[in-house]
Short mmCIF file of C-alpha atoms in Angstrom, two decimals:
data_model
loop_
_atom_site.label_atom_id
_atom_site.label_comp_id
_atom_site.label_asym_id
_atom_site.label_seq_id
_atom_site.Cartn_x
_atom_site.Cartn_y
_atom_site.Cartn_z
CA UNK A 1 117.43 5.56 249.29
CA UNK A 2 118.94 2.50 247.96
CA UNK A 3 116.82 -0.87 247.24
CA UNK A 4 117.91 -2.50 250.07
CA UNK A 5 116.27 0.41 252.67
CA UNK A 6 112.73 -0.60 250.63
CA UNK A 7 110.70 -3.24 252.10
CA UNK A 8 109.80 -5.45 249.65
CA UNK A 9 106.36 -5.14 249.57
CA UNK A 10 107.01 -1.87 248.39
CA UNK A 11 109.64 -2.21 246.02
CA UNK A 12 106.58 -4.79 244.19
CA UNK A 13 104.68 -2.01 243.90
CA UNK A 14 106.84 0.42 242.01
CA UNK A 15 105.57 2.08 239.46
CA UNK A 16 107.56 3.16 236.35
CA UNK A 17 107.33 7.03 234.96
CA UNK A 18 104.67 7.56 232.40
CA UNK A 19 105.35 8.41 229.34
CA UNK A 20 103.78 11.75 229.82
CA UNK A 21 106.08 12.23 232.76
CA UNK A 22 109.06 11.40 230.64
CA UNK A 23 107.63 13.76 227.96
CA UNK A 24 107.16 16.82 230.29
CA UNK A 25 111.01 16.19 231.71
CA UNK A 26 112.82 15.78 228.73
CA UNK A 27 110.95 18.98 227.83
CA UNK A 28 111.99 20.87 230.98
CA UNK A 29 115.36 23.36 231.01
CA UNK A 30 117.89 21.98 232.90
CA UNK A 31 121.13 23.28 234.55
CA UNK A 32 124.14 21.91 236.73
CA UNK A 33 124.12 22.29 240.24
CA UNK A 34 126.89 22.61 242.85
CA UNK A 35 126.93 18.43 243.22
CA UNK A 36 127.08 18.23 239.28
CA UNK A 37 123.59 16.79 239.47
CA UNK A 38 121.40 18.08 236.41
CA UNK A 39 118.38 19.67 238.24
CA UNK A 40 115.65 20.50 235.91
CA UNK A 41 113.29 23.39 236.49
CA UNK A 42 109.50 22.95 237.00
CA UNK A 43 106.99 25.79 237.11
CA UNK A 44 109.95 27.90 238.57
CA UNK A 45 111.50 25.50 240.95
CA UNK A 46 114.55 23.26 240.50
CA UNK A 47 114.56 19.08 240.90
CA UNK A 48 116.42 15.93 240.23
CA UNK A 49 114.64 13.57 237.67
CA UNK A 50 113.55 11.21 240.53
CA UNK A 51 112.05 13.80 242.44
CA UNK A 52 110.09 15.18 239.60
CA UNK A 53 108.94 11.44 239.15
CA UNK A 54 107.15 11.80 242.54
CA UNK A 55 105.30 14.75 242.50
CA UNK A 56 102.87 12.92 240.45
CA UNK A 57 103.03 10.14 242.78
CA UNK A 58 101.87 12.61 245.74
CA UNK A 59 99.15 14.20 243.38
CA UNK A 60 98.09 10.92 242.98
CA UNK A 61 98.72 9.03 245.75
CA UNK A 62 98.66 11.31 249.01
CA UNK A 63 95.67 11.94 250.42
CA UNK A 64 95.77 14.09 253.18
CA UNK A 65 93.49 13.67 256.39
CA UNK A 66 92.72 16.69 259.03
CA UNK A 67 95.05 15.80 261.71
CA UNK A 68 97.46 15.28 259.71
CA UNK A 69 101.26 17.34 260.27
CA UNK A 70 103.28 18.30 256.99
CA UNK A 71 107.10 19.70 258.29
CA UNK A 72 108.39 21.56 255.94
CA UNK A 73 111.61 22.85 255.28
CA UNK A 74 114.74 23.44 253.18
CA UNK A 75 117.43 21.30 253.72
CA UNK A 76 119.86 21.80 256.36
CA UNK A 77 117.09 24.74 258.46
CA UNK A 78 116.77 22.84 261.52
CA UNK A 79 114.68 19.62 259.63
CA UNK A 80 116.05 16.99 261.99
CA UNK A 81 115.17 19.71 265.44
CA UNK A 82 111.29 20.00 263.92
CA UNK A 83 110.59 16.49 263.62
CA UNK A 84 112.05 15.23 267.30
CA UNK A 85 110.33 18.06 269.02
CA UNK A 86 107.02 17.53 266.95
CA UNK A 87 106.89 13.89 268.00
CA UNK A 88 107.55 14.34 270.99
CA UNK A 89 104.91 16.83 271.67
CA UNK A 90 102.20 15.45 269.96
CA UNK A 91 103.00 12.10 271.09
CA UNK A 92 103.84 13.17 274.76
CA UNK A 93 100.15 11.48 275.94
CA UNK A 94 101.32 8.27 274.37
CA UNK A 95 105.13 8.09 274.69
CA UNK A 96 105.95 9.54 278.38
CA UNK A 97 109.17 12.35 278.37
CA UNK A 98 111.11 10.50 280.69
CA UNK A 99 110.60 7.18 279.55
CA UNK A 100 113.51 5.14 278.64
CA UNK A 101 112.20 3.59 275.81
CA UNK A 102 110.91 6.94 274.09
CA UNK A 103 111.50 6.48 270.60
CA UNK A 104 113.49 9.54 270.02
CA UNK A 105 116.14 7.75 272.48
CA UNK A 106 116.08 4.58 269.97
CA UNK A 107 115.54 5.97 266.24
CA UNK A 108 116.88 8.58 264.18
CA UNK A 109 113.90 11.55 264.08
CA UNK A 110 114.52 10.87 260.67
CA UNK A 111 113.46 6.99 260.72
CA UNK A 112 110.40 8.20 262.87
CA UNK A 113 108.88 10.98 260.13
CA UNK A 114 109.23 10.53 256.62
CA UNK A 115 109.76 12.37 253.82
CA UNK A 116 106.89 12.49 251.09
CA UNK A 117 109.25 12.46 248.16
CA UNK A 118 111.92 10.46 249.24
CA UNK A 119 110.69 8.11 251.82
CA UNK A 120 107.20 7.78 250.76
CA UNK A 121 106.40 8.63 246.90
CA UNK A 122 109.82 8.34 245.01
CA UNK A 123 108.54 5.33 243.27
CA UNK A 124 105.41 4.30 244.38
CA UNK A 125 101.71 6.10 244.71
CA UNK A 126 100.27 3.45 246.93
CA UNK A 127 103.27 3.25 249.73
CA UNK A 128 103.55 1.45 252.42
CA UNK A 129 102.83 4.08 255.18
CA UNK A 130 103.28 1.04 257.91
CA UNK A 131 107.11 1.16 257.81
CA UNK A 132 107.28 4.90 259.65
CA UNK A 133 106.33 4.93 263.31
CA UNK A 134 104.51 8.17 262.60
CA UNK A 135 102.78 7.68 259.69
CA UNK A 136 100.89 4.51 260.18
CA UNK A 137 97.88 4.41 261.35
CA UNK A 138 97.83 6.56 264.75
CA UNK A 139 96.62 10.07 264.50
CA UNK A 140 97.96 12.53 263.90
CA UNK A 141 99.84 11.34 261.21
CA UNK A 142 103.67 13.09 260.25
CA UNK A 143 105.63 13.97 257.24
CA UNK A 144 107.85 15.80 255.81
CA UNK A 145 109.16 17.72 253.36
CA UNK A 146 111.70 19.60 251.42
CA UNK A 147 109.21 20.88 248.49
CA UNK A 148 108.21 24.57 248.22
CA UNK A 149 104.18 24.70 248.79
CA UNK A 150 103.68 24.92 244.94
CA UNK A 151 103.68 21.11 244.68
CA UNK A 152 101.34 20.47 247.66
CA UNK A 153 98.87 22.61 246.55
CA UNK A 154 97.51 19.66 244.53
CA UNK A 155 96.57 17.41 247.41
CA UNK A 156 95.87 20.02 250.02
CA UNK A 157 93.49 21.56 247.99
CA UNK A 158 90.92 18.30 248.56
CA UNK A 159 92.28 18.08 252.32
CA UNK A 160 93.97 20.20 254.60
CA UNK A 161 95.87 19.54 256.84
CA UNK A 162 97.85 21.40 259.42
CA UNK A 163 101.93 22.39 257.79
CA UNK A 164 104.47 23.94 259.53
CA UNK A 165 107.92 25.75 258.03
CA UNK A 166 111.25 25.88 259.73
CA UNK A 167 113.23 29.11 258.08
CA UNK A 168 116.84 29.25 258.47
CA UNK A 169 119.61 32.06 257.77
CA UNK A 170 120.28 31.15 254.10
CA UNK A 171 124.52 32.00 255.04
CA UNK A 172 123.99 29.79 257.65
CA UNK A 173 122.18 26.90 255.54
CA UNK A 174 124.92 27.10 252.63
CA UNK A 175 127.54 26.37 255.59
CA UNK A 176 125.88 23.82 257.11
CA UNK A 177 125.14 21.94 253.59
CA UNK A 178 129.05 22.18 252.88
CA UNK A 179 130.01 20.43 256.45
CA UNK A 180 127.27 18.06 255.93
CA UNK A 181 128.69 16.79 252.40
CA UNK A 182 132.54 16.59 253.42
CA UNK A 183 130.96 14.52 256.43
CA UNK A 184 129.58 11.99 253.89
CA UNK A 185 132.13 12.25 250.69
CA UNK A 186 131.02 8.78 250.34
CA UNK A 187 127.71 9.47 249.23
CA UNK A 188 126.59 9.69 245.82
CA UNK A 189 124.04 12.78 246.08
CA UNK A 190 122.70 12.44 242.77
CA UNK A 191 119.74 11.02 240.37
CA UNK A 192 119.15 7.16 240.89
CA UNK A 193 119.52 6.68 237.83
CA UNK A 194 121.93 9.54 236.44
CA UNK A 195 125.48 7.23 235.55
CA UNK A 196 127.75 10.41 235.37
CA UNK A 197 128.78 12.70 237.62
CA UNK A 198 130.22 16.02 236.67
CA UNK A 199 131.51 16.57 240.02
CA UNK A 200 133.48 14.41 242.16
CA UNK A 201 132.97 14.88 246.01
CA UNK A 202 136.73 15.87 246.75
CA UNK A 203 135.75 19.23 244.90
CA UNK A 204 132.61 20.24 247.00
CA UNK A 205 133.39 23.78 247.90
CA UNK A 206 132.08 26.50 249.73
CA UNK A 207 132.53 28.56 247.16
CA UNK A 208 130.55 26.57 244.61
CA UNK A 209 127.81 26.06 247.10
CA UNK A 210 127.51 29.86 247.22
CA UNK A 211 127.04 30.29 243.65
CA UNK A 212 124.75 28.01 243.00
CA UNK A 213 122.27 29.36 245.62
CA UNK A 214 122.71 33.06 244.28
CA UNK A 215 121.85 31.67 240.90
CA UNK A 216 118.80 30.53 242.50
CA UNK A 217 119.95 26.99 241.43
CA UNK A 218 119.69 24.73 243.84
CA UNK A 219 117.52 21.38 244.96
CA UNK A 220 114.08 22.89 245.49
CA UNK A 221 115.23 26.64 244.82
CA UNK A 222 115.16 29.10 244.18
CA UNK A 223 115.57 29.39 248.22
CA UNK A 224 114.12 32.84 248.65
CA UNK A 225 110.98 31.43 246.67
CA UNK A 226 111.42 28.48 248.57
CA UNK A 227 110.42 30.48 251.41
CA UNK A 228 108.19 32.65 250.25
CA UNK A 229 105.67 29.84 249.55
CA UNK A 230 105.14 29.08 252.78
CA UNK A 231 105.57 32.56 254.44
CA UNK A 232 102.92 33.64 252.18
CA UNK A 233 100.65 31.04 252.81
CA UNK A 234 100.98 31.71 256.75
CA UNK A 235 99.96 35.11 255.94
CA UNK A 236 97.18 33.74 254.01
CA UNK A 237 95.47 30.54 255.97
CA UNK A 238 97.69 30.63 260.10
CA UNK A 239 95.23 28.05 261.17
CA UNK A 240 96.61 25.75 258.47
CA UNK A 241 99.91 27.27 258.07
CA UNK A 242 102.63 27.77 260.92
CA UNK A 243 105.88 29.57 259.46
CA UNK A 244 108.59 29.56 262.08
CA UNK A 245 112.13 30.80 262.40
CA UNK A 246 115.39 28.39 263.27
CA UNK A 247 116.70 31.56 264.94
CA UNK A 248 113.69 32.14 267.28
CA UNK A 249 113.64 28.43 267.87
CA UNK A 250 117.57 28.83 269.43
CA UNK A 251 116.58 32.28 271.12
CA UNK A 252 112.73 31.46 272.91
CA UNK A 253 112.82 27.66 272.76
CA UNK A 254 110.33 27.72 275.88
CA UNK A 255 107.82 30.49 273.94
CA UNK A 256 108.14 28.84 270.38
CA UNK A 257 107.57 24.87 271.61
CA UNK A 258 104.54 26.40 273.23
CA UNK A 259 104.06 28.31 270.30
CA UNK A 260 103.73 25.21 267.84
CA UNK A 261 102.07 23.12 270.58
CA UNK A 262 98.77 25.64 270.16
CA UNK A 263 99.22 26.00 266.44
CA UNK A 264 99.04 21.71 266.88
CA UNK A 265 96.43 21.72 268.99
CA UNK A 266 97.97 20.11 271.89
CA UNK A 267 98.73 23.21 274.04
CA UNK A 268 100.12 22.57 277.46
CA UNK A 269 98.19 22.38 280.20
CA UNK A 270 98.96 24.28 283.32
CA UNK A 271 99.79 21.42 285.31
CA UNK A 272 102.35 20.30 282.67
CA UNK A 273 103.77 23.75 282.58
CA UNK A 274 104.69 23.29 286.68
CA UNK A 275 105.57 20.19 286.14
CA UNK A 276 108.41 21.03 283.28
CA UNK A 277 106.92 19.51 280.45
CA UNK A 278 108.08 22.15 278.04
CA UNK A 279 111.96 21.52 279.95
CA UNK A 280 111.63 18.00 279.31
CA UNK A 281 110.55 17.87 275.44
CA UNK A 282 113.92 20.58 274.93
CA UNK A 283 116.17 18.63 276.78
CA UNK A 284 114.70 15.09 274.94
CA UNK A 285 115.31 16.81 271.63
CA UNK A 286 118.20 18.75 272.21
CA UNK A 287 121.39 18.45 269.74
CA UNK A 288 123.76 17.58 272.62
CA UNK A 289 120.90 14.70 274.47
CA UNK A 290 120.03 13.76 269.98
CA UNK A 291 124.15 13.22 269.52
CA UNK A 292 124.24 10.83 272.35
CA UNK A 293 121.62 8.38 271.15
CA UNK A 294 123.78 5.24 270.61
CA UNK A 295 122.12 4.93 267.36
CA UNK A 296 122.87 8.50 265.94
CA UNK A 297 126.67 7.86 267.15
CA UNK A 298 127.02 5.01 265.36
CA UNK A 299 123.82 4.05 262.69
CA UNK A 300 124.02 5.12 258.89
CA UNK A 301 121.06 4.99 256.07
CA UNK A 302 122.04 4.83 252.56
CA UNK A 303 125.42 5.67 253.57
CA UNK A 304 124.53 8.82 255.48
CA UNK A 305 126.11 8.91 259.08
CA UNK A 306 123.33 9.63 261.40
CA UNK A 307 125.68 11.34 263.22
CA UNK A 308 126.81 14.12 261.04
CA UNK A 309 122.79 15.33 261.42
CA UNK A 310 123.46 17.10 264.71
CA UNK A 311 126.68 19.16 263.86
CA UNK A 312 126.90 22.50 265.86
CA UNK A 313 123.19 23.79 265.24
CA UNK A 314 124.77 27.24 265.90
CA UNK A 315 123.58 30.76 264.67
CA UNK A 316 125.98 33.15 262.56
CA UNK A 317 128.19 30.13 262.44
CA UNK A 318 129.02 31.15 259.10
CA UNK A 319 130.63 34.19 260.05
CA UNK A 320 133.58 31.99 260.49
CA UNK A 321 133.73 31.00 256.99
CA UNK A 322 132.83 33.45 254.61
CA UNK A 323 134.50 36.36 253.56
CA UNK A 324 132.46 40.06 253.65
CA UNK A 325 132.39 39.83 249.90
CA UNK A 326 129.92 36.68 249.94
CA UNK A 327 127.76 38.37 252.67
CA UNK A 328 127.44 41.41 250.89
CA UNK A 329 126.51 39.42 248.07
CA UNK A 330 124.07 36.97 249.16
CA UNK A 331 122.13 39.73 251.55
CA UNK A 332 121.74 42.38 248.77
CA UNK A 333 120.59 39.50 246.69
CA UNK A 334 118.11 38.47 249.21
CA UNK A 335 116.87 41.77 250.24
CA UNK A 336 116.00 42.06 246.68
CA UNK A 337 114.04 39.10 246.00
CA UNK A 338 111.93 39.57 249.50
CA UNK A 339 110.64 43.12 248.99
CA UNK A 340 107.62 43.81 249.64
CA UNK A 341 107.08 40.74 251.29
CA UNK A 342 107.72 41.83 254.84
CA UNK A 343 109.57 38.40 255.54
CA UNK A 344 112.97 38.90 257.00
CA UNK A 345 115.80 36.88 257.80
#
């Protein structure tokens, strides 16, 4: 997020890392990453400086309330697809499916729910929660997320609040996060503040990619731990916890928006079922009716085309890019690190 994208109210109210926090980072092993970001690992998980800077922030700062909606995911698992069709159906009494002026058919889903640790509490415990259509003050309040659980645990432990996981073919995720960064080479990816970059965005490979997420090191990996966080927490609380798969979203869309609507609390109704309620919210937040939104086809935030967010949203898509080698590879290693846990991808 650059400076500009803060209001400035909010950029008054930045805080400044305590020295404590400085303390524990400088303290913290640290590795290189695929981006040639240093990502430094935290109780077993891997993060930029800045990022690290605002989990105190959210341990501080957020304070969850019961209706609240936590979407969480890892990046590039169907993120931008959660958020539209969660607004839209918990919002559906409020913002009418065929009306022009819905908000999914004027702002990025991404301008509409924001994320904790980069939207919210990067630099600030006291945000200004105003700026997001669905976090101000109209219940029930969205966010977002690209954290493991580990990190919430902190604030939901005073107040829970309903969370729900998008999973993703990891093959599938690596692919998508190498089309999504040679669709914005112009972007610097990493720390605010970090002045040298390893890595220069004309090298981005696939290959690199690949490695880095075996090795577990990645932003917010290790990925299968990633996952596990929130699978096993689904197992553990499902009235608080919703895990759901980007595959099963693409195969049942009909059975899984009704699926999340009664894990929300706003099941459908019969007469909206006759009426094509759950047609409506698919077709408002499909990729090819998203892609068409004059400001995804043309908008960018911090130098991030809004358009390169809705790219094929295909599954087994990386069967056209890697090679049997890297599947055999990245499946043994995942088999591995989920048994036992009776979560499959």
């Amino acid at each position: 997020m650059d400076e500009k994208d803060i209001p400035k109210n909010l950029r008054e109210e930045e805080e400044k890392p305590s020295e404590e926090t400085k303390i524990l980072i400088s303290s913290l092993p640290w590795k290189i990453d695929y981006l040639g970001n240093k990502l430094f690992n935290y109780e077993g998980y891997w993060y930029s400086e800045d990022i690290l800077q605002s989990i105190p922030n959210i341990h501080t700062g957020f304070q969850p309330q019961e209706t609240d909606i936590i979407l969480a995911s890892f990046y590039k698992s169907g993120t931008t697809w959660l958020k539209a069709l969660t607004f839209a159906l918990v919002q559906r009494s409020k913002h009418s499916l065929e009306d022009h002026q819905h908000p999914l058919l004027h702002h990025n889903p991404h301008e509409i729910v924001p994320n904790l640790e980069l939207d919210l509490y990067l630099k600030s415990s006291k945000p200004d929660l105003t700026k997001f259509l669905s976090s101000s003050s109209s219940s029930p309040r969205l966010f977002s997320t690209h954290m493991s659980l580990d990190p919430l645990q902190v604030p939901l432990k005073e107040n829970l609040c309903k969370v729900v996981y998008v999973c993703r073919n990891v093959k599938d995720v690596m692919v998508s996060v190498w089309c999504f960064l040679n669709a914005n080479k112009g972007v610097d990816w990493g720390d605010f503040r970090q002045s040298e970059k390893i890595i220069r965005a004309e090298d981005y490979s696939l290959e690199a990619i690949f490695e880095s997420f075996c090795n577990g090191v990645t932003l917010h990996g290790p990925f299968w731990d990633h996952a596990l966080s929130y699978w096993r927490g689904s197992l553990e609380d499902p009235k608080h916890f919703l895990f759901m798969r980007y595959e099963d979203l693409k195969a049942e869309p009909r059975t899984q928006v009704k699926r999340l609507a009664e894990f929300l609390d706003c099941p459908f109704t019969m007469e909206e079922e006759d009426s094509g309620s759950i047609d409506k919210i698919l077709e408002l937040c499909s990729l090819s009716n998203l892609r068409s939104v004059e400001i995804n086809k043309t908008r960018t935030s911090s130098r991030v085309d809004f358009k390169t967010y809705f790219r094929k949203g295909q599954v087994g898509d990386w069967k056209s890019y890697m090679t049997p080698e890297m599947v055999d590879k990245i499946d043994m290693i995942i088999e591995e690190k989920l048994k036992g846990s009776r979560l499959k991808f």
